[in-house]
Short mmCIF file of C-alpha atoms in Angstrom, two decimals:
data_model
loop_
_atom_site.label_atom_id
_atom_site.label_comp_id
_atom_site.label_asym_id
_atom_site.label_seq_id
_atom_site.Cartn_x
_atom_site.Cartn_y
_atom_site.Cartn_z
CA LYS A 1 0.02 0.03 0.03
CA LYS A 2 2.82 2.36 0.82
CA ARG A 3 4.50 1.77 -2.53
CA ALA A 4 1.26 2.35 -4.38
CA GLU A 5 0.71 5.61 -2.55
CA ARG A 6 4.21 6.79 -3.37
CA ARG A 7 3.70 5.95 -7.01
CA ARG A 8 0.38 7.85 -6.98
CA ARG A 9 2.01 10.98 -5.60
CA ARG A 10 4.90 10.82 -8.07
CA ASP A 11 2.42 10.43 -10.99
CA GLN A 12 0.53 13.49 -9.81
CA SER A 13 3.68 15.61 -9.44
CA GLY A 14 5.10 14.51 -12.81
CA VAL A 15 8.42 13.57 -11.31
CA ARG A 16 10.56 11.16 -13.46
CA VAL A 17 11.67 7.83 -11.94
CA VAL A 18 15.07 6.18 -12.45
CA ALA A 19 15.48 2.54 -11.15
CA ILE A 20 18.86 0.98 -10.27
CA VAL A 21 19.08 -2.78 -10.92
CA GLY A 22 21.92 -5.26 -11.20
CA TYR A 23 23.56 -8.38 -9.91
CA THR A 24 24.05 -8.56 -6.13
CA ASN A 25 27.02 -6.58 -4.83
CA ALA A 26 27.43 -4.66 -8.09
CA GLY A 27 27.40 -1.40 -6.16
CA LYS A 28 23.76 -0.29 -6.54
CA SER A 29 23.31 0.90 -2.96
CA THR A 30 26.72 2.54 -2.96
CA LEU A 31 25.76 4.45 -6.12
CA LEU A 32 22.49 5.56 -4.43
CA ASN A 33 24.44 6.72 -1.35
CA THR A 34 26.97 8.64 -3.39
CA LEU A 35 24.44 10.45 -5.61
CA THR A 36 21.91 11.27 -2.86
CA ASP A 37 23.74 10.97 0.47
CA ALA A 38 21.03 8.46 1.31
CA GLY A 39 22.89 6.42 3.99
CA VAL A 40 21.46 3.17 2.76
CA LEU A 41 23.14 -0.04 3.96
CA ALA A 42 25.78 -1.14 1.52
CA GLU A 43 27.59 -4.31 2.40
CA ASP A 44 29.48 -7.01 0.44
CA LYS A 45 27.03 -9.80 1.17
CA LEU A 46 24.06 -11.43 -0.42
CA PHE A 47 20.81 -9.48 -0.29
CA ALA A 48 22.14 -6.64 1.91
CA THR A 49 19.28 -4.60 0.44
CA LEU A 50 16.04 -6.48 0.83
CA ASP A 51 13.52 -3.75 0.13
CA THR A 52 13.15 -0.85 -2.37
CA ARG A 53 14.70 2.45 -1.39
CA ALA A 54 13.69 5.67 -3.13
CA ARG A 55 15.54 8.99 -2.83
CA ARG A 56 15.41 12.39 -4.54
CA LEU A 57 18.18 13.25 -6.98
CA HIS A 58 18.90 16.61 -8.61
CA LEU A 59 20.29 16.37 -12.18
CA PRO A 60 22.82 18.75 -13.64
CA ASP A 61 20.01 20.49 -15.63
CA GLY A 62 18.19 21.34 -12.36
CA ARG A 63 15.46 18.70 -12.67
CA GLU A 64 14.54 16.59 -9.70
CA VAL A 65 13.99 12.79 -10.27
CA VAL A 66 13.30 9.86 -7.91
CA LEU A 67 16.09 7.35 -7.76
CA ILE A 68 15.06 3.74 -6.78
CA ASP A 69 17.43 1.13 -5.45
CA THR A 70 16.33 -2.49 -5.84
CA VAL A 71 17.32 -5.86 -4.49
CA GLY A 72 20.32 -7.52 -6.17
CA PHE A 73 19.81 -10.43 -8.54
CA ILE A 74 21.53 -13.83 -8.34
CA ARG A 75 21.98 -16.62 -10.82
CA ASP A 76 19.45 -19.49 -10.62
CA MET A 77 17.21 -17.68 -8.16
CA PRO A 78 14.76 -20.25 -6.59
CA GLU A 79 11.23 -19.84 -7.91
CA GLY A 80 9.73 -19.08 -4.47
CA LEU A 81 12.38 -16.44 -3.76
CA PHE A 82 11.85 -14.94 -7.23
CA ALA A 83 8.08 -14.66 -6.53
CA ALA A 84 8.75 -12.93 -3.19
CA PHE A 85 11.11 -10.41 -4.81
CA ARG A 86 8.73 -9.66 -7.63
CA ALA A 87 6.83 -7.24 -5.38
CA THR A 88 10.01 -5.19 -4.72
CA PHE A 89 10.18 -4.44 -8.48
CA GLU A 90 6.67 -2.97 -8.70
CA GLU A 91 8.08 0.53 -8.46
CA ALA A 92 10.88 -0.22 -10.94
CA ALA A 93 8.14 -1.16 -13.44
CA GLU A 94 6.97 2.49 -13.36
CA ALA A 95 10.49 3.77 -14.12
CA ASP A 96 11.28 6.09 -17.03
CA LEU A 97 14.84 4.83 -17.09
CA VAL A 98 16.68 1.72 -15.74
CA LEU A 99 20.33 1.88 -14.70
CA GLN A 100 21.83 -1.60 -14.91
CA VAL A 101 24.90 -1.48 -12.59
CA VAL A 102 27.66 -3.96 -13.35
CA ASP A 103 30.74 -4.76 -11.22
CA ALA A 104 33.25 -4.37 -14.05
CA SER A 105 35.99 -5.79 -11.85
CA ASP A 106 34.29 -9.13 -11.41
CA PRO A 107 35.72 -11.74 -13.80
CA GLU A 108 32.16 -13.09 -14.33
CA HIS A 109 30.52 -9.71 -14.97
CA ALA A 110 29.52 -10.70 -18.52
CA GLU A 111 27.57 -13.65 -17.09
CA HIS A 112 26.06 -11.35 -14.48
CA GLU A 113 24.89 -9.03 -17.21
CA ARG A 114 23.20 -11.90 -19.00
CA THR A 115 21.56 -13.04 -15.74
CA THR A 116 20.29 -9.57 -14.96
CA ALA A 117 18.95 -9.16 -18.54
CA ALA A 118 17.08 -12.54 -18.31
CA LEU A 119 15.52 -11.68 -14.93
CA LEU A 120 14.42 -8.23 -16.18
CA ASP A 121 12.75 -10.05 -19.06
CA GLU A 122 10.97 -12.36 -16.55
CA LEU A 123 9.84 -9.28 -14.57
CA ASP A 124 8.44 -7.59 -17.77
CA LEU A 125 10.98 -4.81 -17.37
CA SER A 126 13.09 -5.51 -20.50
CA GLY A 127 11.13 -2.99 -22.57
CA LEU A 128 12.11 0.04 -20.34
CA PRO A 129 14.84 2.35 -21.55
CA ARG A 130 18.12 1.11 -20.12
CA LEU A 131 21.61 2.38 -19.51
CA THR A 132 24.44 -0.01 -18.52
CA VAL A 133 26.65 1.46 -15.77
CA TYR A 134 30.05 -0.17 -15.40
CA ASN A 135 31.12 0.31 -11.83
CA LYS A 136 34.44 -0.12 -9.87
CA LEU A 137 36.66 1.25 -12.56
CA ASP A 138 39.29 2.03 -9.98
CA ARG A 139 39.97 -1.72 -9.82
CA LEU A 140 40.63 -2.11 -13.60
CA GLU A 141 43.71 -1.77 -15.74
CA PRO A 142 43.80 1.25 -18.08
CA ALA A 143 43.26 -0.90 -21.19
CA GLU A 144 40.16 -2.48 -19.59
CA ARG A 145 38.74 0.95 -18.59
CA ASP A 146 39.33 2.27 -22.13
CA ALA A 147 37.54 -0.69 -23.68
CA LEU A 148 34.47 -0.23 -21.48
CA GLU A 149 34.36 3.59 -22.07
CA ARG A 150 34.02 2.92 -25.82
CA LEU A 151 30.93 0.72 -25.50
CA PRO A 152 27.64 2.25 -26.74
CA ASP A 153 24.63 2.83 -24.39
CA SER A 154 26.80 2.67 -21.32
CA ALA A 155 28.55 4.80 -18.71
CA THR A 156 31.56 4.11 -16.57
CA ILE A 157 32.03 5.12 -12.95
CA SER A 158 33.51 4.33 -9.57
CA ALA A 159 30.46 4.58 -7.24
CA LEU A 160 32.70 5.45 -4.28
CA CYS A 161 33.97 8.56 -6.07
CA LYS A 162 31.27 11.23 -6.74
CA ASP A 163 33.47 13.00 -9.26
CA THR A 164 33.16 10.10 -11.68
CA THR A 165 29.39 10.24 -11.71
CA LEU A 166 28.89 13.61 -13.39
CA SER A 167 29.02 12.18 -16.90
CA LEU A 168 26.51 9.47 -15.82
CA LEU A 169 24.09 12.16 -14.58
CA ARG A 170 24.47 14.04 -17.89
CA ARG A 171 23.56 10.84 -19.74
CA VAL A 172 20.53 10.38 -17.50
CA SER A 173 19.36 13.94 -18.26
CA ALA A 174 19.72 13.37 -21.95
CA LEU A 175 17.91 10.03 -21.87
CA LEU A 176 14.99 11.46 -19.87
CA GLY A 177 14.50 14.15 -22.61
CA SER A 178 14.10 17.87 -22.39
CA ARG A 179 12.42 19.86 -19.60
CA GLU A 180 9.78 20.94 -22.07
CA ALA A 181 8.05 17.54 -21.68
CA GLU A 182 7.26 18.06 -18.02
CA PRO A 183 3.72 18.93 -16.86
CA LEU A 184 4.82 22.21 -15.24
CA ILE A 185 5.80 23.66 -18.60
CA GLU A 186 2.46 22.61 -20.12
CA GLU A 187 0.50 24.19 -17.23
CA GLU A 188 2.31 27.50 -17.71
CA ALA A 189 1.34 27.51 -21.42
CA GLU A 190 -2.36 27.11 -20.80
CA PRO A 191 -3.32 30.81 -20.09
CA ALA A 192 -2.67 31.92 -23.71
CA PRO A 193 -5.96 30.65 -25.21
CA ARG A 194 -8.01 32.25 -22.38
CA GLU A 195 -6.30 35.61 -22.93
CA GLN A 196 -7.04 35.39 -26.69
CA ALA A 197 -10.69 34.59 -25.95
CA GLU A 198 -11.11 37.60 -23.68
CA ALA A 199 -9.53 39.88 -26.34
#
């Protein structure tokens, strides 16, 4: 009920929603903390985040969005566990953009990407606009970083270092579109026909 009420308020305000998803321990909660000073628990253990966290985030263009952190995926998730976690992704289903965070330093990160993509498909979230965010660049060799930075539809960061996230936020702004699409702009444009009618 609380999640439904939060979604209703966001729909009324016209605030855009960005959901963070990814394999467990990819750095999703760390990214949320770095971007919003949220203070969310971020530990290197399975399912450290068990519920959905939502925080406000100000983009470089001045817009405010809601950033949602979700539970981490695992390979071969048991059916009963998957069903229980489905409810935590109800808010992610309303997102305007999905950030798929990947631990680029993990030797199995390619497999983790495939697992995440498959689970997003099962959750009916695969159709949402998505940006892959390669995290933990500080642990990579220069050649590995360069290769990731050249990939399309992706961004590279170290979630522990806020300075590395500015380019990510600019990409988010661009993918969410211009400010002109927001309800506030439309409401300000409404008086014109009334003034013409009075004239």
